[in-house]
XYZ file of C-alpha atoms in Angstrom:
553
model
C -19.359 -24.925 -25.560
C -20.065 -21.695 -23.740
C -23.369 -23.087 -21.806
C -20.870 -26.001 -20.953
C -18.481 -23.912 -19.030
C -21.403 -21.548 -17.672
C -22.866 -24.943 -16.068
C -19.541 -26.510 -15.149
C -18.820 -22.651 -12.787
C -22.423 -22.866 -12.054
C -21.932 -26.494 -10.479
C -18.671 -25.586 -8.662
C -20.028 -22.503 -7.590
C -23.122 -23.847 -5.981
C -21.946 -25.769 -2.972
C -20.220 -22.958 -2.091
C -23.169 -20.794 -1.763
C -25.783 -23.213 -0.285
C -23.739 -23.108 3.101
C -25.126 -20.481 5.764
C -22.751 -17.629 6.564
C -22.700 -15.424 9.403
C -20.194 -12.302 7.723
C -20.833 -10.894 4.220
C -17.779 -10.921 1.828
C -17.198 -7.291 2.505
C -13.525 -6.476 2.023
C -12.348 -4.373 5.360
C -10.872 -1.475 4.146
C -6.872 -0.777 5.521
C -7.958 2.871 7.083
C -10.271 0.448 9.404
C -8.671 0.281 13.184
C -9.232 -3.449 13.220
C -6.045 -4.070 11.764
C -4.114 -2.052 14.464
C -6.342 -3.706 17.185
C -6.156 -6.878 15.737
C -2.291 -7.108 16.059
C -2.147 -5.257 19.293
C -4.113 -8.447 20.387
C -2.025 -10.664 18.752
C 1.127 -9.486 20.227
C -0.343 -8.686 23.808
C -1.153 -12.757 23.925
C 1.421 -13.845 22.771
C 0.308 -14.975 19.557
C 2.468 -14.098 15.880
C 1.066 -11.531 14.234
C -2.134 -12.098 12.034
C -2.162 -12.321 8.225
C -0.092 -9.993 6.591
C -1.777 -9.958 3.191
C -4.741 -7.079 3.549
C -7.354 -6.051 3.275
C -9.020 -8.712 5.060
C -12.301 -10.443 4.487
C -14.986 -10.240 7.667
C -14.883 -13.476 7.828
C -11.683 -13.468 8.003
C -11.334 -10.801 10.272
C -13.572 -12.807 12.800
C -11.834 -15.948 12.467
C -8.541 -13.726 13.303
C -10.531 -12.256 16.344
C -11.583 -15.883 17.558
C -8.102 -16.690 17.820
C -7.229 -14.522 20.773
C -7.789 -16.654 23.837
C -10.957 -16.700 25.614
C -9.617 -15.612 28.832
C -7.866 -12.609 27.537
C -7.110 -10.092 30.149
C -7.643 -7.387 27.108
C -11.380 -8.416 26.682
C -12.471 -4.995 26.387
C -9.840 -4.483 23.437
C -11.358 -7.779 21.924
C -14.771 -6.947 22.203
C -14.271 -3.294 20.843
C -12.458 -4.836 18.091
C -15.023 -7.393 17.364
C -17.763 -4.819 17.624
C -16.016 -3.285 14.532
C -16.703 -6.774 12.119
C -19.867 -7.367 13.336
C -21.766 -4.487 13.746
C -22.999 -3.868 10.361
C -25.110 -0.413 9.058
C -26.602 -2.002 6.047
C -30.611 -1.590 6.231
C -32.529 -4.827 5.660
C -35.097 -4.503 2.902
C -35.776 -8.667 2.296
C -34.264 -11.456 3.260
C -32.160 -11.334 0.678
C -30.816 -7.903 0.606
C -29.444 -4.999 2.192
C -27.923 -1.764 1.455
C -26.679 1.154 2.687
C -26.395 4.520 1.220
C -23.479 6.915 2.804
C -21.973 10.398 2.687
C -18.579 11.226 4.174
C -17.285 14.728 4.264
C -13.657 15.437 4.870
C -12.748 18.800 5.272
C -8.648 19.275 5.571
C -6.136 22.095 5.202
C -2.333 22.136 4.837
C 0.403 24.495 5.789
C 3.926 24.796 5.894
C 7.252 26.743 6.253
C 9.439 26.160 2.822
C 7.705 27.004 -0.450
C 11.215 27.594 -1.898
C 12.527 23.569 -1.761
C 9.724 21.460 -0.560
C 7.274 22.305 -3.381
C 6.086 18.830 -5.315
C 4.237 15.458 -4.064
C 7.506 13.968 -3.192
C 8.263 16.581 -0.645
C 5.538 15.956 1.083
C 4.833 13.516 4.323
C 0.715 13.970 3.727
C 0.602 13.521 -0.191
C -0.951 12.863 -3.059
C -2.305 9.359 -2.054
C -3.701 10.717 1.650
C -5.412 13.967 1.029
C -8.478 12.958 1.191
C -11.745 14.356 -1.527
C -14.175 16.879 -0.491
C -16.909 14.519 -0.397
C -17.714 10.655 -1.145
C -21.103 9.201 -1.784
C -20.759 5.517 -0.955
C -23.536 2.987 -1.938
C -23.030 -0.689 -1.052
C -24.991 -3.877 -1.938
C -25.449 -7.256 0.013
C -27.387 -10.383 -1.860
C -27.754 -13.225 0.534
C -24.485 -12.469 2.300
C -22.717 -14.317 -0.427
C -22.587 -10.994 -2.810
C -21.101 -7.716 -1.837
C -20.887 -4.797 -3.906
C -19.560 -1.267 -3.054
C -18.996 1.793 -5.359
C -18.894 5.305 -4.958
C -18.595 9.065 -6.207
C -16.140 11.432 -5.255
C -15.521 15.086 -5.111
C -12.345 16.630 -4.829
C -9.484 18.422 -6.002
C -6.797 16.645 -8.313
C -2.857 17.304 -7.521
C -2.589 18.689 -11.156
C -4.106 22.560 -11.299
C -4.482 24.874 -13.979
C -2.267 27.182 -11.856
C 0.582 24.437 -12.991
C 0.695 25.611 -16.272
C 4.488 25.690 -17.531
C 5.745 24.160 -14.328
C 6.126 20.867 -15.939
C 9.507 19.360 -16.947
C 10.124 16.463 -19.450
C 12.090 13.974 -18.413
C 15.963 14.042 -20.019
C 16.505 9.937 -19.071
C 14.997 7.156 -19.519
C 12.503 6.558 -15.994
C 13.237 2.775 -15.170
C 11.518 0.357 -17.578
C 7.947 2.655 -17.788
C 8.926 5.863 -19.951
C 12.143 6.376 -22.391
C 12.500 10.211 -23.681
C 11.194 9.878 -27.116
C 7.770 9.274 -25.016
C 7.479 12.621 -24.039
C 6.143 11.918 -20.068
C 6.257 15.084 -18.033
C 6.377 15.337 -14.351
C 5.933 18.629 -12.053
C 8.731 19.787 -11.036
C 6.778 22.994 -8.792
C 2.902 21.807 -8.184
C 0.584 24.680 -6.746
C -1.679 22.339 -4.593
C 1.998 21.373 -2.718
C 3.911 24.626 -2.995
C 1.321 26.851 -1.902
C 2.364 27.807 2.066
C -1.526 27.516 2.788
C -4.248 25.100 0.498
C -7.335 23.282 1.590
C -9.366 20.787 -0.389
C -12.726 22.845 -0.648
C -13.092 22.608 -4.663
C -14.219 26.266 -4.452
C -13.729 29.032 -5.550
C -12.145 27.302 -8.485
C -13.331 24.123 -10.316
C -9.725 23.604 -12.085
C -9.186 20.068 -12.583
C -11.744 18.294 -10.223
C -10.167 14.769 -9.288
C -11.126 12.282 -11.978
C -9.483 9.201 -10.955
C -12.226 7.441 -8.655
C -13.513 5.349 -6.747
C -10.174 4.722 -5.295
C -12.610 2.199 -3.088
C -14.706 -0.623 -4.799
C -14.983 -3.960 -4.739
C -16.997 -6.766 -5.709
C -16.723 -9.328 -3.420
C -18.213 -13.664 -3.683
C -17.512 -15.415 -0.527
C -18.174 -17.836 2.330
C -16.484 -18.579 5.725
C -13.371 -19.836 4.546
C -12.857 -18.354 0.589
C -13.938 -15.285 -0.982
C -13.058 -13.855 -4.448
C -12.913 -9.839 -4.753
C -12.216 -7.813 -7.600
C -12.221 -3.592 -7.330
C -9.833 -1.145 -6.093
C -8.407 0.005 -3.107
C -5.082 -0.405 -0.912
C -3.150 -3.607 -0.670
C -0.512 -4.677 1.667
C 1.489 -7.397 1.807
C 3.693 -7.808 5.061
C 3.289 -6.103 8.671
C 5.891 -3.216 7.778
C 5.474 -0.306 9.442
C 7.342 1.919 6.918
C 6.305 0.218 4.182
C 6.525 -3.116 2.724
C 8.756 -4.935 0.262
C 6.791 -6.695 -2.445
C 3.259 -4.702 -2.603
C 2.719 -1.652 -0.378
C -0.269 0.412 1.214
C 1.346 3.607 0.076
C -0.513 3.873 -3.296
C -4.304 4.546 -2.962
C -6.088 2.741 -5.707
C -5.006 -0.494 -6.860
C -7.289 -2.012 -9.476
C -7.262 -5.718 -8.121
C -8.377 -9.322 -8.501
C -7.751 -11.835 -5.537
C -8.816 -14.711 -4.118
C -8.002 -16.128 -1.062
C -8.790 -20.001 0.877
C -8.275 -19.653 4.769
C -7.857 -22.102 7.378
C -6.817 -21.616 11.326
C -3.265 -23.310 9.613
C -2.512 -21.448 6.571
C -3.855 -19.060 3.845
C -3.335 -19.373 0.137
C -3.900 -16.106 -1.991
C -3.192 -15.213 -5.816
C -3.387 -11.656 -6.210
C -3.318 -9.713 -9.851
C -2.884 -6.198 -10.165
C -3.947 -3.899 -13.148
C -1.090 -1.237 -13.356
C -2.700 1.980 -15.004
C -1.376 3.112 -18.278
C -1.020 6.925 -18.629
C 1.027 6.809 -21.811
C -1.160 4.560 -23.645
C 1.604 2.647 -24.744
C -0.589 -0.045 -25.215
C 0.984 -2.492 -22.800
C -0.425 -4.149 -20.515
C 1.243 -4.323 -17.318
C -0.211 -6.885 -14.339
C 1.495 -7.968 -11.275
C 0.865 -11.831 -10.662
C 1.441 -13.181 -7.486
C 0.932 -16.387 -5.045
C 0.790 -15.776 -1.240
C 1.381 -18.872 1.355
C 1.070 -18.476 5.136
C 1.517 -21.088 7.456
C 1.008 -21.062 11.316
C 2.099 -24.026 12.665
C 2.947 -22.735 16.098
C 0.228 -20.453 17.997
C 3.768 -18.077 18.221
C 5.111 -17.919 14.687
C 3.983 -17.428 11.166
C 6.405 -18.099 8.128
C 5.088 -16.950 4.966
C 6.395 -17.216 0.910
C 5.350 -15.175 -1.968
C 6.262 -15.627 -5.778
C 5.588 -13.274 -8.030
C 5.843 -11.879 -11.645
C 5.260 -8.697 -13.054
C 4.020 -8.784 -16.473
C 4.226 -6.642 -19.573
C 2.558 -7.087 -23.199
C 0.502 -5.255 -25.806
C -1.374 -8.986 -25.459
C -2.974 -11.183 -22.547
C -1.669 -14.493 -23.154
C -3.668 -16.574 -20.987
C -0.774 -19.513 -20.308
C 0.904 -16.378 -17.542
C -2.722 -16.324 -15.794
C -2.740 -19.540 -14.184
C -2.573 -19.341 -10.465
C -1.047 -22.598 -9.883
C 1.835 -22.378 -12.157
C 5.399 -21.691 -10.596
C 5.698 -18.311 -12.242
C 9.502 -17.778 -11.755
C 9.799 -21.046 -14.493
C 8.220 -19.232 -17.571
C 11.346 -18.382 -18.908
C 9.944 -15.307 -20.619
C 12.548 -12.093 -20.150
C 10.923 -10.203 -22.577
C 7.102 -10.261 -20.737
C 8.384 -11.011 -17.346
C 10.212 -10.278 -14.324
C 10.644 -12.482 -11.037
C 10.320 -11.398 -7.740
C 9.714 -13.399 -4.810
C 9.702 -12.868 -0.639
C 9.846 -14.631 2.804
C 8.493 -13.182 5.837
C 8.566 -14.399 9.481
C 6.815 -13.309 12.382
C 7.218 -14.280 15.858
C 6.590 -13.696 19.707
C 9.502 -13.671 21.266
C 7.163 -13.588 24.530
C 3.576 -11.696 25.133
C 4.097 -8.409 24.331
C 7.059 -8.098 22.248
C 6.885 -9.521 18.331
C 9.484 -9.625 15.872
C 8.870 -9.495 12.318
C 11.266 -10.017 9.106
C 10.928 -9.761 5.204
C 13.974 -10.821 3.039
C 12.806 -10.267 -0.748
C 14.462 -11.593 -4.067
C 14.728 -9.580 -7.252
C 17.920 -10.481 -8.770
C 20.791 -12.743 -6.926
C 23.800 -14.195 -9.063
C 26.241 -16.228 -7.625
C 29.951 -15.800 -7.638
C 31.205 -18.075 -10.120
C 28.410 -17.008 -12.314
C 29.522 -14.556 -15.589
C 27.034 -11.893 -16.353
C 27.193 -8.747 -15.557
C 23.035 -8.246 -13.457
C 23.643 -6.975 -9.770
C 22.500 -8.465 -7.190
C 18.998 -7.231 -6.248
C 17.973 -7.808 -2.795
C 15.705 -6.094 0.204
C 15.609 -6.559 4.026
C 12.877 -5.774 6.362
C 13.551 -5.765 9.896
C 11.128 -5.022 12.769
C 10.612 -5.432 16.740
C 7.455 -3.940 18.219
C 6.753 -3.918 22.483
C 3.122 -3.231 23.428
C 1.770 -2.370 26.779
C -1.884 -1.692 28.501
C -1.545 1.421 30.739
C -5.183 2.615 31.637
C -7.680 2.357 29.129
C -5.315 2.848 26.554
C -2.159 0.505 24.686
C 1.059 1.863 24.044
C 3.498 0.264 21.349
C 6.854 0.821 20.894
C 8.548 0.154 17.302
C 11.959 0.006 15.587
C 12.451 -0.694 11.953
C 14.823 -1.188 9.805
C 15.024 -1.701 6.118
C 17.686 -1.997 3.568
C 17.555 -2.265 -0.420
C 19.818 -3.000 -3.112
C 20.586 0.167 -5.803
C 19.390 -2.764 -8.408
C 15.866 -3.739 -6.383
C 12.699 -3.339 -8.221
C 14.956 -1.825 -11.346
C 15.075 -3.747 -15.214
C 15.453 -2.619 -18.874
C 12.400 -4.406 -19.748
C 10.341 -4.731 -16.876
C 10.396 -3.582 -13.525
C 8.502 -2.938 -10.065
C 7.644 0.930 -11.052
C 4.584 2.150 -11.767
C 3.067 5.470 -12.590
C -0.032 7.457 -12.687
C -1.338 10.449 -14.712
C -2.676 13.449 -12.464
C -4.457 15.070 -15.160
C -7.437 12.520 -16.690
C -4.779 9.738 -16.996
C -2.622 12.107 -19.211
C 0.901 13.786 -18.411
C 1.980 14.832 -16.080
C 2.592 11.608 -13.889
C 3.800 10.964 -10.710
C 6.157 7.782 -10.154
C 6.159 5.251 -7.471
C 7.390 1.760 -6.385
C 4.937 -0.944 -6.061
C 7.005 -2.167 -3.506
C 8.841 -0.163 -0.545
C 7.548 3.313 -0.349
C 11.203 4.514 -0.683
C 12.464 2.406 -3.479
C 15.675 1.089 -4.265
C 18.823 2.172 -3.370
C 17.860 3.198 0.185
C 18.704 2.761 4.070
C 15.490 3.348 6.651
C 15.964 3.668 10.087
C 12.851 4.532 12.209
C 10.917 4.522 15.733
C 7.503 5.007 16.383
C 5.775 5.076 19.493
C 2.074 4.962 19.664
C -0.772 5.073 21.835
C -3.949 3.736 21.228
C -7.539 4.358 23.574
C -10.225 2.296 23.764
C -12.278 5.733 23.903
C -11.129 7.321 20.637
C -8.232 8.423 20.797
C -4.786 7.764 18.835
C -1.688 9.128 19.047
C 1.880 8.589 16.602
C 5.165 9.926 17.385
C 7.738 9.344 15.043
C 11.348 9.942 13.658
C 13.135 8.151 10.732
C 16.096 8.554 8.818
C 16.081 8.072 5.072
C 19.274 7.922 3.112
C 18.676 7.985 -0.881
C 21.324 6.671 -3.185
C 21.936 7.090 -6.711
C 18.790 4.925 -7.864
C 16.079 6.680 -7.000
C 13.085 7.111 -8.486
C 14.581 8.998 -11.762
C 18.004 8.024 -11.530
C 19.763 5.590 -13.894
C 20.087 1.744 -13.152
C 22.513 1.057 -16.132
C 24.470 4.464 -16.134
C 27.122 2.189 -18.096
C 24.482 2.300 -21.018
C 24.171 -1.778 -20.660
C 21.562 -2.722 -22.834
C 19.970 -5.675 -20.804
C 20.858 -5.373 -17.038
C 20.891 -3.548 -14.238
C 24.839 -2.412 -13.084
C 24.867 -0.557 -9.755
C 26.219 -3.295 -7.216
C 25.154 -2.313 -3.451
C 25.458 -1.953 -0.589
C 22.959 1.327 -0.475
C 23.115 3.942 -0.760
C 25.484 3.894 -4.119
C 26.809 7.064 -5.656
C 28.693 10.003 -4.579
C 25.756 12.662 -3.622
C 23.180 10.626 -0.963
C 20.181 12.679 -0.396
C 19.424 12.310 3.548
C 16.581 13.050 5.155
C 15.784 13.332 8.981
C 11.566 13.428 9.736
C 10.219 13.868 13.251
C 6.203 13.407 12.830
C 3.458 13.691 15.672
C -0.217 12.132 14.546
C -3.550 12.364 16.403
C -7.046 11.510 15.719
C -10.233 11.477 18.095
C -13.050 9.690 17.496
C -15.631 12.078 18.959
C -19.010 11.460 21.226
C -21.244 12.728 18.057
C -21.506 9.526 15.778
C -19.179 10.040 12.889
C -17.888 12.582 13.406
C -13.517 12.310 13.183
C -11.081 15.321 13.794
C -7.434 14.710 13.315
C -3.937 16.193 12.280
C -0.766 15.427 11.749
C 3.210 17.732 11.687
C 5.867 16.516 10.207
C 9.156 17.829 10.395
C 11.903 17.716 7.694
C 15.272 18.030 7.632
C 17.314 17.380 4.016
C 20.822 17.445 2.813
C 23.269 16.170 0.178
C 25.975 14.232 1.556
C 29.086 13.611 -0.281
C 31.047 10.338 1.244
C 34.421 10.697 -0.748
C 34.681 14.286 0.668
C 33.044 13.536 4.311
C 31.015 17.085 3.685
C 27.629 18.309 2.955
C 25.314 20.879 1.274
C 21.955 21.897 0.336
C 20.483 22.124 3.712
C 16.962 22.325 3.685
C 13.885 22.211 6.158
C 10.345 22.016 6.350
C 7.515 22.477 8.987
C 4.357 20.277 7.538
C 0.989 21.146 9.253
C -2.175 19.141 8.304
C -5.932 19.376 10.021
C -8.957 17.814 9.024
C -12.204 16.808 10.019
C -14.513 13.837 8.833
C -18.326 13.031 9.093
C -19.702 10.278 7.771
C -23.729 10.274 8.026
């Protein structure tokens, strides 16, 4: 039975791989600037706004590229963008392989103003998942450019230090659907690597607690010019958010993935799974299962649909696994919850784009009788891009709304968390979703510049206001057993956290190949608001200073 199936994959698989390829199925990684340049080209022509599901193949990527009209008036833009999917470092050894063996060092350090009340991962703008390791040691793999593989080591400092010792508070409530009490999950409450007014990430003189969760980038990737199959880790995004996206974010560095994708000029299909880690060792297995459609009829709009299920079991039945079942009809509330999107993106005319995500947790009609809030998020963007020079300026406004119920179940939910110390407690919690969770109102600009010579340059300010249902805070405060009570709008509760951040971001590709400086400050402003009594308290602010340098050789 076994050499059956092998034979049956084997003669699927085949045709596949006989045709010629020009691109390897190398997965682009989202820290590339092709994705930037790629929708700066997009919008400048007057085109939607290419696939929102990332990373990209390089196939992909170049199919994206060949899209943008021959007689461009940004052809420098194009080719420079182009020039980053084709040129490729790998060294030839046959005709049948290539490889290329890499070293990157990163060398960063981080400052700021307020060690008394911003002094834990949350409080920081530069965090856990973009401080970057001392060193990485990439090797990658190419067989016949229909096999890709790419692993590597790296050296760095964790979050968690020794110096954290007794700093660590249990949790008193339940956290969503991942931890109850009786589990005995910790989280830092003061973290050394975050409080400390001045830290880099040199590993010496101290070797406390050396990061031991990597690669955070790795794939294995099987592919032609219009499919490719990938399974590793690394950042996922679903949705051209700016502050983050509704149903699968690029916040979190490190998702342990399997996708596939089939791509036409018309449409792209994609299942995606996602491993979620386990730093409890419950014994449950939790996996995000989703489908991905995106179809361009019109050279100006996209309209895309996602349905989704996260999973949960101390099993892997098989039946939830297939990618071409209508997930949201496996009537399963005790291994599943449903979550599902829209997204539309449009040019109004060249140069300005508008962009929308509406997703679907929970939604219960009015002459329905149970008790579940509604759970609902909106993503709202318009973007304006001009050439001045040799450089591109973009200006952005978002805005983004969620429910005090989004993400947020007894038995399931969209939360996820990580150990900091070898998988073990303490953890750090995070949404898979939105960066800022449920329960929230996001109002922000950006203005960028982008130069065809290196440089890039981010101002910023957004307004966060936190509700009730954050990331520790209750979703059944009632004590209902099954649902999740706080009705919106956001922010719920009588003490909303706001926050006011002003960031500036610049980076500078310089003349000596590889070589990367850049920093980033972040102001913070934070309060406690208290609507019934129109007053507030708490003030606190922060000054956040970050430099670094990179060489990759």
């Amino acid at each position: 039975m076994k050499i059956r199936v092998w034979l049956l994959l084997v003669l699927l698989v085949s045709p596949l791989l006989s045709a010629q390829v020009q691109y390897p199925p190398r997965m682009i990684p989202l820290s590339s600037p092709v994705y930037a340049q790629a929708e700066l080209l997009y919008r400048l022509n007057g085109l939607a706004l290419p696939s929102g599901s990332k990373p990209w193949s390089t196939a992909e990527a170049a199919a994206i590229l060949d899209a943008v009209p021959a007689h461009t008036a940004h052809q420098k833009l194009l080719d420079a963008t182009k020039a980053l999917v084709e040129t490729s470092r790998l060294k030839e050894k046959s005709q049948d392989f290539s490889y290329l063996l890499s070293t990157t060092v990163d060398l960063e350090a981080y400052t700021h103003t307020n060690t008394t009340d911003f002094v834990n991962t949350y409080d920081w703008i530069y965090s856990y998942d973009d401080r970057r390791p001392l060193v990485q040691a990439n090797m990658e793999l190419l067989f016949s450019n229909h096999f890709y593989f790419a692993t590597g080591v790296e050296v760095g400092t964790a979050s968690y230090s020794l110096k954290d010792k007794g700093k660590t508070t249990d949790f008193t409530t339940d956290i969503g659907a991942l931890f109850t009490v009786a589990d005995g999950i910790s989280q830092l409450e003061t973290a050394y690597r975050y409080q400390n007014a001045f830290i880099t990430n040199l590993i010496l003189p101290s070797l406390d607690n050396m990061q031991a969760d990597w690669p955070k980038e790795a794939q294995l990737s099987l592919g032609g010019p219009w499919w490719y199959l990938s399974v590793g880790r690394s950042r996922i995004r679903w949705g051209n958010g700016s502050t983050g996206n509704l149903v699968i974010g690029d916040h979190i560095n490190g998702h342990t993935y399997l996708m596939g994708s089939v791509i036409s000029d018309a449409a792209k299909l994609q299942f995606m799974y996602l491993f979620m880690p386990d730093p409890s060792e419950s014994g449950d297995q939790r996996i995000f299962l989703g489908h991905r459609l995106e179809t361009h009829p019109v050279s100006w709009a996209r309209f895309t649909v996602t349905e989704n299920v996260m999973y949960k079991n101390d099993s892997l039945l098989l039946l939830y696994f297939n990618p071409t079942y209508i997930y949201h009809n496996l009537y399963d509330g005790s291994r599943l919850n449903s979550i599902a999107s829209i997204e539309f993106d449009v040019v109004v005319v060249p140069s300005v784009s508008l962009h929308a995500q509406f997703a679907l947790d929970q939604f219960q009609l009015a002459n329905e009788t149970g008790s579940e809030a509604n759970a609902t998020g909106m993503l709202l963007q318009s973007a304006y891009s001009w050439k001045q020079g040799d450089g591109y300026w973009t200006l952005l406004g978002e805005y983004v709304s969620t429910d005090p119920s989004f993400y947020r179940r007894n038995n399931i939910d969209f939360m996820l968390a990580r150990g900091l110390n070898n998988n073990w407690p303490p953890v750090i919690i995070d949404y898979l979703g939105y960066q800022y969770g449920s329960d929230s109102k996001v109002y922000a600009l950006k203005l960028s510049y982008q130069s065809l010579k290196g440089l890039q340059l981010d101002l910023s300010a957004l307004v966060h206001r936190q509700g009730a249902v954050d990331r520790f805070g209750l979703h059944n405060p009632d004590g209902n057993q099954y649902n999740s009570t706080i009705k919106g709008p956001s922010p719920s509760g009588d003490d909303i956290t706001e926050r006011l951040i002003f960031g500036v971001k610049a980076s500078y590709d310089t003349t000596l190949a590889g070589l990367t400086i850049y920093s980033q400050a972040n102001w913070i402003g934070r309060r406690h608001y208290y609507p019934e009594t129109a007053t507030s308290d708490q003030y606190a602010q922060d000054l956040q200073l970050v430099v670094g340098m990179s060489l990759t050789f």
